[in-house]
Short mmCIF file of C-alpha atoms in Angstrom, two decimals:
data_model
loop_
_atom_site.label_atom_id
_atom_site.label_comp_id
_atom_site.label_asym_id
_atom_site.label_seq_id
_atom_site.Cartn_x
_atom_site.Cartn_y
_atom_site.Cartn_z
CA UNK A 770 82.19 106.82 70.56
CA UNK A 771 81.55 108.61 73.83
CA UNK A 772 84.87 109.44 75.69
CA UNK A 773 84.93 110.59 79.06
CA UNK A 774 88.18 112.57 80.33
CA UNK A 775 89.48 113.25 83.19
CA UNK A 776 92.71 115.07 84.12
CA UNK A 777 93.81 115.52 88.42
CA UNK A 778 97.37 116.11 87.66
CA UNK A 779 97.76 119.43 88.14
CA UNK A 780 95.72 122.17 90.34
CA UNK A 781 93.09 122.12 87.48
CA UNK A 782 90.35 119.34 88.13
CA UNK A 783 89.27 119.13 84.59
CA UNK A 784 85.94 116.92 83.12
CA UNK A 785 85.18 116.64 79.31
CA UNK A 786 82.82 114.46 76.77
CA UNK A 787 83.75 113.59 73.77
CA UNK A 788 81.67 112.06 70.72
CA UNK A 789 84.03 111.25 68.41
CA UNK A 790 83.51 113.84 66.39
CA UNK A 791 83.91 117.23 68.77
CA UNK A 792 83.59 117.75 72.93
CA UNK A 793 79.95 118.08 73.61
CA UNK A 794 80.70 119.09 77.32
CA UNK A 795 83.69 120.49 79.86
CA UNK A 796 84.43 121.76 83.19
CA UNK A 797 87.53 122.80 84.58
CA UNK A 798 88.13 124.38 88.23
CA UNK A 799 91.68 125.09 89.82
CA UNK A 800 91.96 123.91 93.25
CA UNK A 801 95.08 122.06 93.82
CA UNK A 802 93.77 121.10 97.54
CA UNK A 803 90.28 119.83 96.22
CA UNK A 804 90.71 117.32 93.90
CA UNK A 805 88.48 114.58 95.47
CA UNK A 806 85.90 117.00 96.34
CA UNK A 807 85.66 118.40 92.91
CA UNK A 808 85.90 115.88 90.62
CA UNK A 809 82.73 113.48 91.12
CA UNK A 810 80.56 117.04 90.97
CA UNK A 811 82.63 117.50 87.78
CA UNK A 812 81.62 114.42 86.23
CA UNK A 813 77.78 115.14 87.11
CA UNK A 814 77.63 118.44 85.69
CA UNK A 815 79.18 117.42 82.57
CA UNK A 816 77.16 114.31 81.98
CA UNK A 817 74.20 116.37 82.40
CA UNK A 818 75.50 119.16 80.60
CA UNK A 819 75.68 117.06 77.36
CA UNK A 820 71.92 114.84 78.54
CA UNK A 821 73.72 111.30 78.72
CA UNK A 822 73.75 109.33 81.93
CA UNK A 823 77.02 107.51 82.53
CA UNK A 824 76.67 103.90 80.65
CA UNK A 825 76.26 105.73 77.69
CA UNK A 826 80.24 106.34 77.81
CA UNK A 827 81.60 103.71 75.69
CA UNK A 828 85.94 104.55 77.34
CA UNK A 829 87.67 106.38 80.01
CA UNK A 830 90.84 108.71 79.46
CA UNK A 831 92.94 110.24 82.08
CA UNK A 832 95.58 112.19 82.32
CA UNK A 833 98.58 110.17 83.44
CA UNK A 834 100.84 112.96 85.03
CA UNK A 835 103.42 113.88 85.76
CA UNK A 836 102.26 115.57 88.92
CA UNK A 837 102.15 115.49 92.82
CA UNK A 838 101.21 111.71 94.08
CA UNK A 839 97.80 112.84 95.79
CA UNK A 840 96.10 114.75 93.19
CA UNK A 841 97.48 112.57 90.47
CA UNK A 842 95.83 109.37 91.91
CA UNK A 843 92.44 110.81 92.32
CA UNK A 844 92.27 111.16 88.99
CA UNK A 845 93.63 107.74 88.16
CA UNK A 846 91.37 105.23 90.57
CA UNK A 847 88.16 107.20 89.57
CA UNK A 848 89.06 106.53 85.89
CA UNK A 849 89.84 102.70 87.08
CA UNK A 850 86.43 102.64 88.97
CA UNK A 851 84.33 103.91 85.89
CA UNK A 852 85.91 101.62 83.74
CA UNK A 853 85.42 98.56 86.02
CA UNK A 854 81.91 99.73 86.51
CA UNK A 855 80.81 100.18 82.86
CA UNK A 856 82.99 97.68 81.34
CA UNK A 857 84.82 99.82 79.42
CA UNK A 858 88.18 100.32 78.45
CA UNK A 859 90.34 103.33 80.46
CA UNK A 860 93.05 104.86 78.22
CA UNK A 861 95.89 106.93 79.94
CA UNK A 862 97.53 110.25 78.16
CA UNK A 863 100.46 112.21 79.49
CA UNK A 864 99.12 115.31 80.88
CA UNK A 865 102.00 117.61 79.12
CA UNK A 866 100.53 116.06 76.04
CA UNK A 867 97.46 117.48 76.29
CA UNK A 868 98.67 121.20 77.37
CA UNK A 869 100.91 120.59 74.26
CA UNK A 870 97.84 119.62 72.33
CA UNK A 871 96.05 123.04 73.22
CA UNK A 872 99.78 125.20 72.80
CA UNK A 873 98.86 128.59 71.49
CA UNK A 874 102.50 127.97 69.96
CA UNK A 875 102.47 128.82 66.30
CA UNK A 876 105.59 125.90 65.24
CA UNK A 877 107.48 124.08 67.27
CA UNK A 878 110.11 123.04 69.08
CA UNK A 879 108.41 124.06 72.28
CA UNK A 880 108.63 123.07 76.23
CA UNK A 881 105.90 122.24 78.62
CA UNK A 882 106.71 122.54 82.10
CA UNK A 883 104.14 122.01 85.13
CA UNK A 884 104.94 123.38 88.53
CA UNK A 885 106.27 120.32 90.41
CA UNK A 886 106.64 122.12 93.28
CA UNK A 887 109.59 121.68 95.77
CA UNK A 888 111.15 124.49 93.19
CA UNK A 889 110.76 122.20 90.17
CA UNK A 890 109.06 121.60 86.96
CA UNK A 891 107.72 118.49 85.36
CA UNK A 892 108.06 118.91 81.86
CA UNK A 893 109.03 117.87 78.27
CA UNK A 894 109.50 118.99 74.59
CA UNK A 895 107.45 118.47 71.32
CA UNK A 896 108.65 118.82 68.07
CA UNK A 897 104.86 120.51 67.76
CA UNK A 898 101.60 119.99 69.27
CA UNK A 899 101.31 116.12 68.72
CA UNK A 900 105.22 115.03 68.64
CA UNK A 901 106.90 114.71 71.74
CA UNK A 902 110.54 114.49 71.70
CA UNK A 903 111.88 113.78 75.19
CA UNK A 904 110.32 111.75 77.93
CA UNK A 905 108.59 113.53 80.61
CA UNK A 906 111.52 114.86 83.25
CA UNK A 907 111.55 116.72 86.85
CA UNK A 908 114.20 118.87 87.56
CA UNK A 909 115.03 122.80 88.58
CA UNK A 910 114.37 124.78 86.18
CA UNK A 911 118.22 126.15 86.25
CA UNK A 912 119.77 122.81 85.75
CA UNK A 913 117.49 122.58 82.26
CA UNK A 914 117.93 126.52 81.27
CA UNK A 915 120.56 125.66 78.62
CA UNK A 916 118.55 123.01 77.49
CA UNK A 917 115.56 124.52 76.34
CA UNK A 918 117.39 127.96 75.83
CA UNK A 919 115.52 129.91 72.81
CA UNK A 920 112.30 127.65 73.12
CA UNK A 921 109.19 129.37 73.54
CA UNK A 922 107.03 127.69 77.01
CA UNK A 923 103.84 126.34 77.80
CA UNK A 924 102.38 125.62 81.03
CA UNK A 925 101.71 127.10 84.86
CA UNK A 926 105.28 125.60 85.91
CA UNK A 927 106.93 127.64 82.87
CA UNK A 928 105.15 131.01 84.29
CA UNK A 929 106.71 130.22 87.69
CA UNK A 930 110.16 130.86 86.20
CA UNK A 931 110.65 133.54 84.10
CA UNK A 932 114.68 133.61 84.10
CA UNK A 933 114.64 129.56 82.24
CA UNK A 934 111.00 130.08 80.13
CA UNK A 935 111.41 133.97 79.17
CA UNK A 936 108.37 133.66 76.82
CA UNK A 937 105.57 131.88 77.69
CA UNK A 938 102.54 130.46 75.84
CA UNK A 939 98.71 129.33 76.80
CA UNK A 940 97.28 127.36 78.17
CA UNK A 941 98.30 127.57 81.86
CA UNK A 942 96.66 124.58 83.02
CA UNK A 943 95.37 120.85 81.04
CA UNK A 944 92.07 120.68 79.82
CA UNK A 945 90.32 117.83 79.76
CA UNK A 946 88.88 118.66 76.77
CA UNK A 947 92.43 118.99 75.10
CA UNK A 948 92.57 115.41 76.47
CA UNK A 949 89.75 114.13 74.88
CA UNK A 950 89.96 115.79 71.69
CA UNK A 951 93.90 113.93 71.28
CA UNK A 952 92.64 110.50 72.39
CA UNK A 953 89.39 110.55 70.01
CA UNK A 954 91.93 111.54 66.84
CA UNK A 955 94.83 108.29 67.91
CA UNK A 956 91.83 106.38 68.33
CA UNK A 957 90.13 107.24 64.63
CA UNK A 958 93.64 106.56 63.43
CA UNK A 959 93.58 103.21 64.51
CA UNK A 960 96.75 103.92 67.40
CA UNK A 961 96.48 102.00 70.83
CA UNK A 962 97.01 104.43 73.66
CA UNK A 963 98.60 103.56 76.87
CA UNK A 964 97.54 101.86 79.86
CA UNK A 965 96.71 104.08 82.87
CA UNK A 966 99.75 104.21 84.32
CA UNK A 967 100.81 107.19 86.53
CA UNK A 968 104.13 109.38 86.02
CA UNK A 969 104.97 110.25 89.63
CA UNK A 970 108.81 110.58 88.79
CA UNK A 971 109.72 110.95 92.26
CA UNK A 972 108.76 109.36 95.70
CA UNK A 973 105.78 110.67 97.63
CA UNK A 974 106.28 113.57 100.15
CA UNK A 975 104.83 111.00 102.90
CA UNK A 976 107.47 109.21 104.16
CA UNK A 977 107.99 106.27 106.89
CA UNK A 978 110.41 107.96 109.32
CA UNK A 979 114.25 106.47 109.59
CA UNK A 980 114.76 104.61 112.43
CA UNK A 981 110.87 103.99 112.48
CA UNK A 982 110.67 101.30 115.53
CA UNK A 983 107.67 98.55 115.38
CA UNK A 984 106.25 98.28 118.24
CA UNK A 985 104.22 95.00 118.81
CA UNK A 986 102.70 93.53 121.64
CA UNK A 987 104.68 90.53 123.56
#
């Protein structure tokens, strides 16, 4: 098994190899307006960080989201590409599944919330680091506050709001690496992860203006 992850979903651009056994290589860089820039370097560097050339990677993972519609899909159609490419399969894992994964959270229940902008959070909670019990949900954060009341946070969009997630928890941002290492255990235990299927949970900001008039030649 060689796993290659890849997570665009939040500012973090984050690359990681995985052997089946223990990540053998990572990078992670925050830039939420440099996604596409960042990520192909990312793979490189990683790749020849560990001394493998691509075709040795034997499946794709990416992080699924939730997150903004422009970084998210970077992530997704480079995963797609590599996995037409090399023929191999391209696995998709919620990205507040793999902060959860990496919680610094001794026992749970616990909430991880990502910074959705427009004054909201994407977020969820797990039972503990590998049990989530709600599906992933964008709202403002004062609508949830009784909610997840008590519950000790995880997550960049948690920090942004200290009034709903009083005490908050690393890591700020998804690794890949957290990514990986969750995939390659499912996988050893035989579980079939999902299909590569973004969470955008709400419309793109780029809209087609009402009353939009088509204008076409007579």
């Amino acid at each position: 098994m060689l796993l290659l992850a890849l997570d665009t979903a939040t500012p973090a651009v984050t690359v990681a190899l995985h052997d089946g056994e223990a990540v053998i290589a990572s990078s992670s860089q925050v830039d939420a307006r440099r996604h596409g820039e960042l990520l192909l370097p990312a793979v490189d560097r990683v790749l020849a960080e560990a001394g493998v050339t691509l075709d040795a990677v034997t499946g794709i993972v990416t992080g699924t989201g939730p997150g903004p519609y422009t970084g998210l899909r970077v992530g997704l159609m480079t995963a797609d590409t590599f996995g037409l490419a090399l023929g191999v399969p391209v696995h998709g894992l919620c990205t507040l599944d793999g902060l959860a994964y990496a919680a610094d959270v001794e026992k749970g229940p616990f909430v991880v919330a990502t910074d959705a902008r427009r004054k909201e959070v994407y977020w969820a909670t797990y039972a503990d680091s590998r049990t989530r019990l709600s599906d992933p949900a964008v709202d403002r954060p004062a609508d949830i506050a009784e909610r997840v009341a008590g519950l000790p946070a995880v997550g960049a969009g948690a920090m942004l709001y200290p009034d709903t997630f009083p005490v908050v928890h690393e890591p700020e941002h998804v690794s890949a690496a957290a990514l990986a290492s969750l995939a390659a255990e499912r996988l050893a235990a035989g579980e079939e992860l999902p299909a590569p299927r973004p969470l955008y949970l709400r419309r793109p900001d780029a809209q087609v203006p009402k009353n939009y008039k088509v204008v076409t030649p007579k």
